[in-house]
PDB file of C-alpha atoms and ligand atoms in Angstrom:
ATOM      1  CA  MET F  25     -10.229 -14.757 -10.038  1.00  0.00           C
ATOM      2  CA  ASN F  26      -9.894 -11.017  -9.017  1.00  0.00           C
ATOM      3  CA  HIS F  27      -8.438 -11.038  -5.520  1.00  0.00           C
ATOM      4  CA  ASP F  28      -8.445  -7.919  -3.582  1.00  0.00           C
ATOM      5  CA  SER F  29      -5.047  -7.049  -2.066  1.00  0.00           C
ATOM      6  CA  ARG F  30      -6.914  -5.863   1.109  1.00  0.00           C
ATOM      7  CA  THR F  31      -8.448  -9.340   1.746  1.00  0.00           C
ATOM      8  CA  THR F  32      -5.045 -10.989   1.279  1.00  0.00           C
ATOM      9  CA  ALA F  33      -3.430  -8.394   3.609  1.00  0.00           C
ATOM     10  CA  ALA F  34      -6.105  -9.246   6.287  1.00  0.00           C
ATOM     11  CA  PHE F  35      -5.458 -12.860   5.850  1.00  0.00           C
ATOM     12  CA  LEU F  36      -1.766 -12.162   6.548  1.00  0.00           C
ATOM     13  CA  LYS F  37      -2.367 -10.016   9.487  1.00  0.00           C
ATOM     14  CA  LYS F  38      -4.235 -12.870  11.156  1.00  0.00           C
ATOM     15  CA  GLN F  39      -1.188 -15.094  10.833  1.00  0.00           C
ATOM     16  CA  THR F  40       1.139 -12.876  13.004  1.00  0.00           C
ATOM     17  CA  SER F  41       1.096  -9.917  15.295  1.00  0.00           C
ATOM     18  CA  LEU F  42       4.213  -8.260  13.640  1.00  0.00           C
ATOM     19  CA  ARG F  43       3.413  -5.116  11.930  1.00  0.00           C
ATOM     20  CA  PRO F  44       6.527  -4.250   9.833  1.00  0.00           C
ATOM     21  CA  THR F  45       6.742  -1.101   7.818  1.00  0.00           C
ATOM     22  CA  LEU F  46       9.689  -2.431   5.760  1.00  0.00           C
ATOM     23  CA  ALA F  47       9.548  -5.168   3.129  1.00  0.00           C
ATOM     24  CA  LEU F  48      12.398  -7.000   1.354  1.00  0.00           C
ATOM     25  CA  VAL F  49      11.660  -8.658  -2.044  1.00  0.00           C
ATOM     26  CA  LEU F  50      14.265 -11.425  -2.614  1.00  0.00           C
ATOM     27  CA  GLY F  51      15.097 -12.284  -6.182  1.00  0.00           C
ATOM     28  CA  SER F  52      17.441 -14.744  -7.681  1.00  0.00           C
ATOM     29  CA  GLY F  53      20.653 -14.580  -5.754  1.00  0.00           C
ATOM     30  CA  PHE F  54      19.223 -13.439  -2.610  1.00  0.00           C
ATOM     31  CA  GLN F  55      17.306 -16.594  -1.855  1.00  0.00           C
ATOM     32  CA  HIS F  56      19.909 -17.917   0.700  1.00  0.00           C
ATOM     33  CA  SER F  57      20.339 -14.597   2.420  1.00  0.00           C
ATOM     34  CA  LEU F  58      18.016 -14.848   5.396  1.00  0.00           C
ATOM     35  CA  SER F  59      20.327 -16.375   7.934  1.00  0.00           C
ATOM     36  CA  GLU F  60      20.410 -13.338  10.073  1.00  0.00           C
ATOM     37  CA  LEU F  61      16.665 -13.015  10.315  1.00  0.00           C
ATOM     38  CA  THR F  62      14.789 -14.482  13.221  1.00  0.00           C
ATOM     39  CA  VAL F  63      11.819 -15.937  11.538  1.00  0.00           C
ATOM     40  CA  VAL F  64       8.396 -15.427  13.272  1.00  0.00           C
ATOM     41  CA  LYS F  65       6.040 -16.828  10.662  1.00  0.00           C
ATOM     42  CA  GLU F  66       6.342 -18.353   7.137  1.00  0.00           C
ATOM     43  CA  ILE F  67       3.414 -18.503   4.683  1.00  0.00           C
ATOM     44  CA  PRO F  68       3.949 -20.210   1.311  1.00  0.00           C
ATOM     45  CA  PHE F  69       2.743 -17.987  -1.606  1.00  0.00           C
ATOM     46  CA  ARG F  70       0.193 -20.698  -2.551  1.00  0.00           C
ATOM     47  CA  GLU F  71      -1.751 -20.062   0.740  1.00  0.00           C
ATOM     48  CA  ALA F  72      -2.003 -16.427   0.309  1.00  0.00           C
ATOM     49  CA  PRO F  73      -5.158 -15.642  -1.703  1.00  0.00           C
ATOM     50  CA  GLY F  74      -4.274 -14.166  -5.231  1.00  0.00           C
ATOM     51  CA  PHE F  75      -0.452 -14.690  -4.900  1.00  0.00           C
ATOM     52  CA  PRO F  76       1.142 -15.883  -8.150  1.00  0.00           C
ATOM     53  CA  ALA F  77       3.363 -18.990  -7.850  1.00  0.00           C
ATOM     54  CA  ALA F  78       7.206 -18.119  -7.809  1.00  0.00           C
ATOM     55  CA  GLY F  79       7.860 -20.694 -10.558  1.00  0.00           C
ATOM     56  CA  VAL F  80      11.577 -20.282 -11.225  1.00  0.00           C
ATOM     57  CA  SER F  81      14.025 -22.824  -9.864  1.00  0.00           C
ATOM     58  CA  GLY F  82      15.987 -21.061  -7.062  1.00  0.00           C
ATOM     59  CA  HIS F  83      12.771 -19.098  -5.956  1.00  0.00           C
ATOM     60  CA  ALA F  84      11.170 -20.447  -2.740  1.00  0.00           C
ATOM     61  CA  GLY F  85       7.802 -18.538  -2.902  1.00  0.00           C
ATOM     62  CA  LYS F  86       7.267 -17.743   0.736  1.00  0.00           C
ATOM     63  CA  ILE F  87       6.165 -14.737   2.695  1.00  0.00           C
ATOM     64  CA  VAL F  88       8.353 -14.554   5.721  1.00  0.00           C
ATOM     65  CA  PHE F  89       7.639 -12.285   8.720  1.00  0.00           C
ATOM     66  CA  GLY F  90      10.620 -11.875  11.002  1.00  0.00           C
ATOM     67  CA  THR F  91      12.942  -9.668  12.928  1.00  0.00           C
ATOM     68  CA  PHE F  92      16.408  -8.394  12.740  1.00  0.00           C
ATOM     69  CA  GLY F  93      17.036  -7.470  16.431  1.00  0.00           C
ATOM     70  CA  ASN F  94      13.981  -5.083  17.165  1.00  0.00           C
ATOM     71  CA  VAL F  95      13.415  -4.284  13.619  1.00  0.00           C
ATOM     72  CA  SER F  96      10.559  -6.315  12.144  1.00  0.00           C
ATOM     73  CA  VAL F  97      10.246  -6.944   8.349  1.00  0.00           C
ATOM     74  CA  VAL F  98       8.199  -8.854   5.929  1.00  0.00           C
ATOM     75  CA  VAL F  99      10.141 -10.789   3.227  1.00  0.00           C
ATOM     76  CA  LEU F 100       8.846 -11.976  -0.108  1.00  0.00           C
ATOM     77  CA  LYS F 101      11.233 -14.877  -0.760  1.00  0.00           C
ATOM     78  CA  GLY F 102      10.877 -15.298  -4.569  1.00  0.00           C
ATOM     79  CA  ARG F 103       8.739 -13.610  -7.133  1.00  0.00           C
ATOM     80  CA  ALA F 104       6.654 -14.261 -10.083  1.00  0.00           C
ATOM     81  CA  HIS F 105       8.176 -13.095 -13.378  1.00  0.00           C
ATOM     82  CA  PHE F 106       6.541 -11.809 -16.569  1.00  0.00           C
ATOM     83  CA  TYR F 107       8.379 -14.525 -18.665  1.00  0.00           C
ATOM     84  CA  GLU F 108       6.494 -17.234 -16.777  1.00  0.00           C
ATOM     85  CA  GLY F 109       3.493 -15.999 -18.621  1.00  0.00           C
ATOM     86  CA  HIS F 110       1.739 -13.939 -15.853  1.00  0.00           C
ATOM     87  CA  SER F 111       0.322 -10.590 -16.644  1.00  0.00           C
ATOM     88  CA  LEU F 112       2.244  -7.646 -14.990  1.00  0.00           C
ATOM     89  CA  ASP F 113      -0.943  -7.068 -12.817  1.00  0.00           C
ATOM     90  CA  LYS F 114      -0.598 -10.502 -11.499  1.00  0.00           C
ATOM     91  CA  VAL F 115       3.262 -10.257 -11.006  1.00  0.00           C
ATOM     92  CA  THR F 116       2.769  -7.066  -8.943  1.00  0.00           C
ATOM     93  CA  PHE F 117      -0.154  -8.280  -6.850  1.00  0.00           C
ATOM     94  CA  PRO F 118       2.211  -9.011  -3.939  1.00  0.00           C
ATOM     95  CA  ILE F 119       3.278  -5.266  -3.987  1.00  0.00           C
ATOM     96  CA  ARG F 120      -0.279  -4.203  -3.592  1.00  0.00           C
ATOM     97  CA  VAL F 121      -0.602  -6.606  -0.734  1.00  0.00           C
ATOM     98  CA  LEU F 122       2.427  -5.078   0.931  1.00  0.00           C
ATOM     99  CA  ALA F 123       0.939  -1.578   0.584  1.00  0.00           C
ATOM    100  CA  ALA F 124      -2.348  -2.965   2.147  1.00  0.00           C
ATOM    101  CA  LEU F 125      -0.323  -4.336   4.987  1.00  0.00           C
ATOM    102  CA  GLY F 126       1.005  -0.969   5.755  1.00  0.00           C
ATOM    103  CA  ILE F 127       4.451  -1.236   4.228  1.00  0.00           C
ATOM    104  CA  LYS F 128       6.099   2.170   3.577  1.00  0.00           C
ATOM    105  CA  THR F 129       9.374   1.105   2.139  1.00  0.00           C
ATOM    106  CA  VAL F 130      10.303  -1.853  -0.030  1.00  0.00           C
ATOM    107  CA  LEU F 131      13.801  -3.123  -0.991  1.00  0.00           C
ATOM    108  CA  LEU F 132      13.566  -4.869  -4.463  1.00  0.00           C
ATOM    109  CA  THR F 133      16.530  -7.324  -5.227  1.00  0.00           C
ATOM    110  CA  ASN F 134      17.488  -9.229  -8.249  1.00  0.00           C
ATOM    111  CA  ALA F 135      20.283 -10.847 -10.147  1.00  0.00           C
ATOM    112  CA  ALA F 136      21.349  -9.010 -13.238  1.00  0.00           C
ATOM    113  CA  GLY F 137      23.863  -9.120 -15.894  1.00  0.00           C
ATOM    114  CA  GLY F 138      26.679  -6.481 -15.730  1.00  0.00           C
ATOM    115  CA  ILE F 139      27.091  -4.181 -18.848  1.00  0.00           C
ATOM    116  CA  THR F 140      29.278  -1.284 -17.533  1.00  0.00           C
ATOM    117  CA  SER F 141      32.800  -2.078 -16.845  1.00  0.00           C
ATOM    118  CA  GLY F 142      33.295  -2.454 -13.132  1.00  0.00           C
ATOM    119  CA  LEU F 143      30.100  -4.368 -12.744  1.00  0.00           C
ATOM    120  CA  LYS F 144      31.722  -7.730 -12.298  1.00  0.00           C
ATOM    121  CA  PRO F 145      30.008 -10.884 -10.863  1.00  0.00           C
ATOM    122  CA  GLY F 146      29.631 -10.535  -7.039  1.00  0.00           C
ATOM    123  CA  THR F 147      29.359  -6.758  -7.075  1.00  0.00           C
ATOM    124  CA  LEU F 148      26.051  -5.194  -5.969  1.00  0.00           C
ATOM    125  CA  MET F 149      24.472  -2.280  -7.861  1.00  0.00           C
ATOM    126  CA  ALA F 150      22.276   0.229  -6.127  1.00  0.00           C
ATOM    127  CA  ILE F 151      19.586   0.958  -8.734  1.00  0.00           C
ATOM    128  CA  THR F 152      19.420   4.751  -9.330  1.00  0.00           C
ATOM    129  CA  ASP F 153      16.992   4.656 -12.147  1.00  0.00           C
ATOM    130  CA  HIS F 154      15.553   2.146 -14.644  1.00  0.00           C
ATOM    131  CA  ILE F 155      14.735   1.749 -18.386  1.00  0.00           C
ATOM    132  CA  ASN F 156      11.595  -0.268 -19.032  1.00  0.00           C
ATOM    133  CA  LEU F 157      12.028  -2.399 -22.210  1.00  0.00           C
ATOM    134  CA  MET F 158       9.602  -5.057 -21.020  1.00  0.00           C
ATOM    135  CA  GLY F 159       7.091  -3.981 -23.672  1.00  0.00           C
ATOM    136  CA  ASP F 160       4.348  -3.610 -21.054  1.00  0.00           C
ATOM    137  CA  ASN F 161       3.510  -1.650 -17.924  1.00  0.00           C
ATOM    138  CA  PRO F 162       1.763  -3.021 -14.814  1.00  0.00           C
ATOM    139  CA  LEU F 163      -0.597  -0.115 -14.754  1.00  0.00           C
ATOM    140  CA  ARG F 164      -1.850  -0.661 -18.387  1.00  0.00           C
ATOM    141  CA  GLY F 165      -5.505  -1.571 -18.451  1.00  0.00           C
ATOM    142  CA  VAL F 166      -6.035  -1.806 -14.726  1.00  0.00           C
ATOM    143  CA  THR F 167      -7.545   0.787 -12.442  1.00  0.00           C
ATOM    144  CA  TYR F 168      -7.505   0.469  -8.699  1.00  0.00           C
ATOM    145  CA  PRO F 169      -9.713   2.769  -6.624  1.00  0.00           C
ATOM    146  CA  GLY F 170      -7.816   5.690  -5.041  1.00  0.00           C
ATOM    147  CA  THR F 171      -4.794   5.304  -7.322  1.00  0.00           C
ATOM    148  CA  ILE F 172      -3.655   7.400 -10.379  1.00  0.00           C
ATOM    149  CA  GLN F 173      -2.369   5.781 -13.519  1.00  0.00           C
ATOM    150  CA  PHE F 174      -0.182   8.539 -14.813  1.00  0.00           C
ATOM    151  CA  ILE F 175       2.376   8.431 -11.962  1.00  0.00           C
ATOM    152  CA  ASP F 176       5.546  10.489 -11.783  1.00  0.00           C
ATOM    153  CA  LEU F 177       8.756   8.434 -12.035  1.00  0.00           C
ATOM    154  CA  SER F 178      11.286  11.273 -12.037  1.00  0.00           C
ATOM    155  CA  VAL F 179      12.725   9.969  -8.694  1.00  0.00           C
ATOM    156  CA  ALA F 180      11.533   6.464  -8.649  1.00  0.00           C
ATOM    157  CA  TYR F 181      14.374   5.216  -6.485  1.00  0.00           C
ATOM    158  CA  ASP F 182      14.615   7.049  -3.192  1.00  0.00           C
ATOM    159  CA  PRO F 183      17.982   8.849  -2.978  1.00  0.00           C
ATOM    160  CA  LYS F 184      18.121   8.361   0.806  1.00  0.00           C
ATOM    161  CA  LEU F 185      17.586   4.709   0.527  1.00  0.00           C
ATOM    162  CA  ILE F 186      20.463   4.576  -2.116  1.00  0.00           C
ATOM    163  CA  LYS F 187      22.672   5.972   0.722  1.00  0.00           C
ATOM    164  CA  VAL F 188      21.323   3.438   3.062  1.00  0.00           C
ATOM    165  CA  SER F 189      22.165   0.640   0.628  1.00  0.00           C
ATOM    166  CA  GLU F 190      25.651   1.979   0.211  1.00  0.00           C
ATOM    167  CA  GLN F 191      26.238   1.997   3.957  1.00  0.00           C
ATOM    168  CA  ALA F 192      24.713  -1.461   4.387  1.00  0.00           C
ATOM    169  CA  ALA F 193      27.059  -2.811   1.540  1.00  0.00           C
ATOM    170  CA  LYS F 194      29.989  -1.194   3.236  1.00  0.00           C
ATOM    171  CA  ALA F 195      29.148  -2.824   6.655  1.00  0.00           C
ATOM    172  CA  ALA F 196      28.780  -6.150   4.872  1.00  0.00           C
ATOM    173  CA  LYS F 197      32.087  -5.736   3.062  1.00  0.00           C
ATOM    174  CA  LEU F 198      30.353  -6.084  -0.237  1.00  0.00           C
ATOM    175  CA  PRO F 199      31.553  -4.023  -3.226  1.00  0.00           C
ATOM    176  CA  MET F 200      28.672  -1.799  -4.377  1.00  0.00           C
ATOM    177  CA  LYS F 201      28.299   0.470  -7.477  1.00  0.00           C
ATOM    178  CA  LYS F 202      25.325   2.734  -8.464  1.00  0.00           C
ATOM    179  CA  GLY F 203      23.725   2.410 -11.983  1.00  0.00           C
ATOM    180  CA  VAL F 204      20.739   2.131 -14.255  1.00  0.00           C
ATOM    181  CA  TYR F 205      18.889  -1.199 -14.432  1.00  0.00           C
ATOM    182  CA  LEU F 206      17.314  -2.117 -17.784  1.00  0.00           C
ATOM    183  CA  ALA F 207      14.439  -4.633 -17.681  1.00  0.00           C
ATOM    184  CA  VAL F 208      13.706  -6.976 -20.531  1.00  0.00           C
ATOM    185  CA  HIS F 209      10.994  -9.648 -20.499  1.00  0.00           C
ATOM    186  CA  GLY F 210      13.100 -12.686 -21.161  1.00  0.00           C
ATOM    187  CA  PRO F 211      13.277 -15.534 -20.656  1.00  0.00           C
ATOM    188  CA  SER F 212      16.111 -15.820 -23.280  1.00  0.00           C
ATOM    189  CA  PHE F 213      19.153 -13.972 -22.411  1.00  0.00           C
ATOM    190  CA  GLU F 214      20.206 -11.099 -24.676  1.00  0.00           C
ATOM    191  CA  THR F 215      22.430 -11.224 -27.829  1.00  0.00           C
ATOM    192  CA  PRO F 216      25.683  -9.335 -27.877  1.00  0.00           C
ATOM    193  CA  ALA F 217      24.022  -6.747 -30.329  1.00  0.00           C
ATOM    194  CA  GLU F 218      21.165  -6.080 -27.852  1.00  0.00           C
ATOM    195  CA  ILE F 219      23.724  -5.534 -25.020  1.00  0.00           C
ATOM    196  CA  ARG F 220      25.775  -3.146 -27.068  1.00  0.00           C
ATOM    197  CA  ALA F 221      22.400  -1.234 -27.817  1.00  0.00           C
ATOM    198  CA  PHE F 222      21.394  -1.161 -24.225  1.00  0.00           C
ATOM    199  CA  ALA F 223      24.893   0.212 -23.199  1.00  0.00           C
ATOM    200  CA  LYS F 224      24.235   3.042 -25.748  1.00  0.00           C
ATOM    201  CA  LEU F 225      20.788   3.621 -24.214  1.00  0.00           C
ATOM    202  CA  GLY F 226      22.538   4.271 -20.798  1.00  0.00           C
ATOM    203  CA  ALA F 227      22.007   0.813 -18.978  1.00  0.00           C
ATOM    204  CA  ASP F 228      24.582  -0.378 -16.574  1.00  0.00           C
ATOM    205  CA  ALA F 229      22.933  -3.741 -15.841  1.00  0.00           C
ATOM    206  CA  VAL F 230      20.229  -5.981 -17.408  1.00  0.00           C
ATOM    207  CA  GLY F 231      17.596  -8.284 -15.779  1.00  0.00           C
ATOM    208  CA  MET F 232      14.007  -9.600 -16.141  1.00  0.00           C
ATOM    209  CA  SER F 233      12.265  -8.227 -13.035  1.00  0.00           C
ATOM    210  CA  THR F 234      11.862  -5.306 -10.548  1.00  0.00           C
ATOM    211  CA  VAL F 235      10.769  -2.664 -12.831  1.00  0.00           C
ATOM    212  CA  PRO F 236       7.016  -3.524 -12.644  1.00  0.00           C
ATOM    213  CA  GLU F 237       7.202  -3.848  -8.951  1.00  0.00           C
ATOM    214  CA  ALA F 238       8.973  -0.464  -8.588  1.00  0.00           C
ATOM    215  CA  ILE F 239       6.295   1.114 -10.689  1.00  0.00           C
ATOM    216  CA  VAL F 240       3.370  -0.327  -8.636  1.00  0.00           C
ATOM    217  CA  ALA F 241       5.203   0.475  -5.339  1.00  0.00           C
ATOM    218  CA  ARG F 242       5.420   4.072  -6.426  1.00  0.00           C
ATOM    219  CA  GLN F 243       1.695   4.107  -7.454  1.00  0.00           C
ATOM    220  CA  CYS F 244       1.043   2.909  -3.960  1.00  0.00           C
ATOM    221  CA  GLY F 245       3.090   5.640  -2.346  1.00  0.00           C
ATOM    222  CA  MET F 246       5.913   3.427  -1.131  1.00  0.00           C
ATOM    223  CA  ARG F 247       9.552   4.483  -0.905  1.00  0.00           C
ATOM    224  CA  VAL F 248      11.499   2.185  -3.181  1.00  0.00           C
ATOM    225  CA  ALA F 249      15.084   0.935  -3.053  1.00  0.00           C
ATOM    226  CA  GLY F 250      16.448  -1.493  -5.622  1.00  0.00           C
ATOM    227  CA  VAL F 251      19.664  -3.512  -5.493  1.00  0.00           C
ATOM    228  CA  SER F 252      21.070  -5.917  -8.102  1.00  0.00           C
ATOM    229  CA  CYS F 253      23.487  -8.528  -7.558  1.00  0.00           C
ATOM    230  CA  ILE F 254      25.658  -8.756 -10.567  1.00  0.00           C
ATOM    231  CA  SER F 255      25.682 -12.490 -11.314  1.00  0.00           C
ATOM    232  CA  ASN F 256      27.364 -12.479 -14.684  1.00  0.00           C
ATOM    233  CA  LEU F 257      28.884 -10.184 -17.351  1.00  0.00           C
ATOM    234  CA  ALA F 258      26.127  -9.531 -19.996  1.00  0.00           C
ATOM    235  CA  ALA F 259      26.183 -11.365 -23.284  1.00  0.00           C
ATOM    236  CA  GLY F 260      29.120 -10.493 -25.545  1.00  0.00           C
ATOM    237  CA  ILE F 261      31.104  -9.047 -22.592  1.00  0.00           C
ATOM    238  CA  SER F 262      31.357 -12.468 -21.117  1.00  0.00           C
ATOM    239  CA  LYS F 263      33.465 -14.962 -23.197  1.00  0.00           C
ATOM    240  CA  GLN F 264      31.304 -17.714 -21.567  1.00  0.00           C
ATOM    241  CA  PRO F 265      27.809 -18.707 -22.564  1.00  0.00           C
ATOM    242  CA  LEU F 266      25.143 -17.470 -19.990  1.00  0.00           C
ATOM    243  CA  SER F 267      23.165 -19.917 -17.844  1.00  0.00           C
ATOM    244  CA  HIS F 268      20.530 -19.504 -15.227  1.00  0.00           C
ATOM    245  CA  GLN F 269      22.627 -21.973 -13.069  1.00  0.00           C
ATOM    246  CA  GLU F 270      25.535 -19.507 -13.166  1.00  0.00           C
ATOM    247  CA  VAL F 271      23.296 -16.828 -12.117  1.00  0.00           C
ATOM    248  CA  LEU F 272      22.072 -18.807  -9.065  1.00  0.00           C
ATOM    249  CA  GLU F 273      25.569 -20.103  -8.128  1.00  0.00           C
ATOM    250  CA  VAL F 274      27.408 -16.689  -8.158  1.00  0.00           C
ATOM    251  CA  ALA F 275      24.850 -15.184  -5.938  1.00  0.00           C
ATOM    252  CA  SER F 276      24.549 -18.001  -3.386  1.00  0.00           C
ATOM    253  CA  ARG F 277      28.341 -18.014  -2.996  1.00  0.00           C
ATOM    254  CA  GLN F 278      28.218 -14.744  -1.184  1.00  0.00           C
ATOM    255  CA  ALA F 279      24.960 -15.502   0.761  1.00  0.00           C
ATOM    256  CA  PRO F 280      26.516 -15.038   4.186  1.00  0.00           C
ATOM    257  CA  SER F 281      27.613 -11.394   3.306  1.00  0.00           C
ATOM    258  CA  MET F 282      24.305 -10.744   1.566  1.00  0.00           C
ATOM    259  CA  ALA F 283      22.542 -11.699   4.845  1.00  0.00           C
ATOM    260  CA  ILE F 284      24.452  -9.097   6.673  1.00  0.00           C
ATOM    261  CA  PHE F 285      23.782  -6.678   3.997  1.00  0.00           C
ATOM    262  CA  LEU F 286      19.967  -7.257   4.356  1.00  0.00           C
ATOM    263  CA  ARG F 287      20.100  -6.961   8.206  1.00  0.00           C
ATOM    264  CA  LYS F 288      22.252  -3.677   8.060  1.00  0.00           C
ATOM    265  CA  PHE F 289      19.771  -2.338   5.469  1.00  0.00           C
ATOM    266  CA  ALA F 290      16.923  -2.896   7.807  1.00  0.00           C
ATOM    267  CA  GLU F 291      18.710  -1.581  10.810  1.00  0.00           C
ATOM    268  CA  LEU F 292      20.030   1.625   9.182  1.00  0.00           C
ATOM    269  CA  HIS F 293      16.699   2.204   7.458  1.00  0.00           C
ATOM    270  CA  ALA F 294      14.985   2.034  10.881  1.00  0.00           C
ATOM    271  CA  ALA F 295      17.618   4.286  12.455  1.00  0.00           C
ATOM    272  CA  SER F 296      17.143   6.852   9.694  1.00  0.00           C
ATOM    273  CA  ALA F 297      13.209   6.694   9.695  1.00  0.00           C
TER     274      ALA F 297
HETATM  275  N1  LIG Q  26      20.368 -10.841 -18.640  1.00  0.00           N
HETATM  276  C1  LIG Q  26      19.154 -10.833 -18.269  1.00  0.00           C
HETATM  277  N2  LIG Q  26      18.690 -11.072 -16.922  1.00  0.00           N
HETATM  278  C2  LIG Q  26      19.666 -11.570 -16.082  1.00  0.00           C
HETATM  279  C3  LIG Q  26      21.029 -11.690 -16.517  1.00  0.00           C
HETATM  280  C4  LIG Q  26      21.450 -11.326 -17.768  1.00  0.00           C
HETATM  281  O1  LIG Q  26      22.576 -11.343 -18.229  1.00  0.00           O
HETATM  282  N3  LIG Q  26      21.747 -12.150 -15.387  1.00  0.00           N
HETATM  283  C5  LIG Q  26      20.752 -12.315 -14.486  1.00  0.00           C
HETATM  284  N4  LIG Q  26      19.614 -11.952 -14.867  1.00  0.00           N
END
């Protein structure tokens, strides 16, 4: 079924009178980071027409409207992934809904493997640029009225929002670096040879999400920020085998600081708007 993002946005608007202009997309590792948010309304993904199910363990699959003080936000708690078998059009449908809701800025978060030295587990990385090695593009084969397909990505990640991310990390006392995020489709983790190749390509961290959402958000005219929580050293750099469980554990350990990071991001963003 082809759901129109505007129909879903209208459905969500009926659930709450909050009209945020900032959205947070919480990936693996940020799932337990909402303790600072005053929740106004929660809607499971399955109740929102056209939303894909957030199938991975560790992902809640909820749309949460709430406030940090007097700053209102909408949070997508969890996301669908390409590796679950969805098309990238389906994976990015929630981003189109955010645009139809009137969202102007989106913070995309994820867990990622650290490639560059200094990107150790527990460090945050503000995404400055990306490399799409997913083998697909969310704009391929789909045309939406009023949008262009050949979008410019020379400055995909908003430099002002990178500064806001850095200030928010400082306030939350979380170490943060900046770097290039390389997206693969997964779900297997990489081989050491792949990681050596990605390092040569200029990647600082590797993950399985975010890039399709950033592309669609840019197509919809939103300002995009991206933040990775480095959950593990990438394959071959780490002496240990990689596991999804490790990814979830590392990130949830610093949930209280991440919660402060998200609140600070929202407050600083509102103050700078
Ligand atoms: N590789 C790919 N995706 C990931 C990783 C990784 O090492 N860690 C968290 N997501």
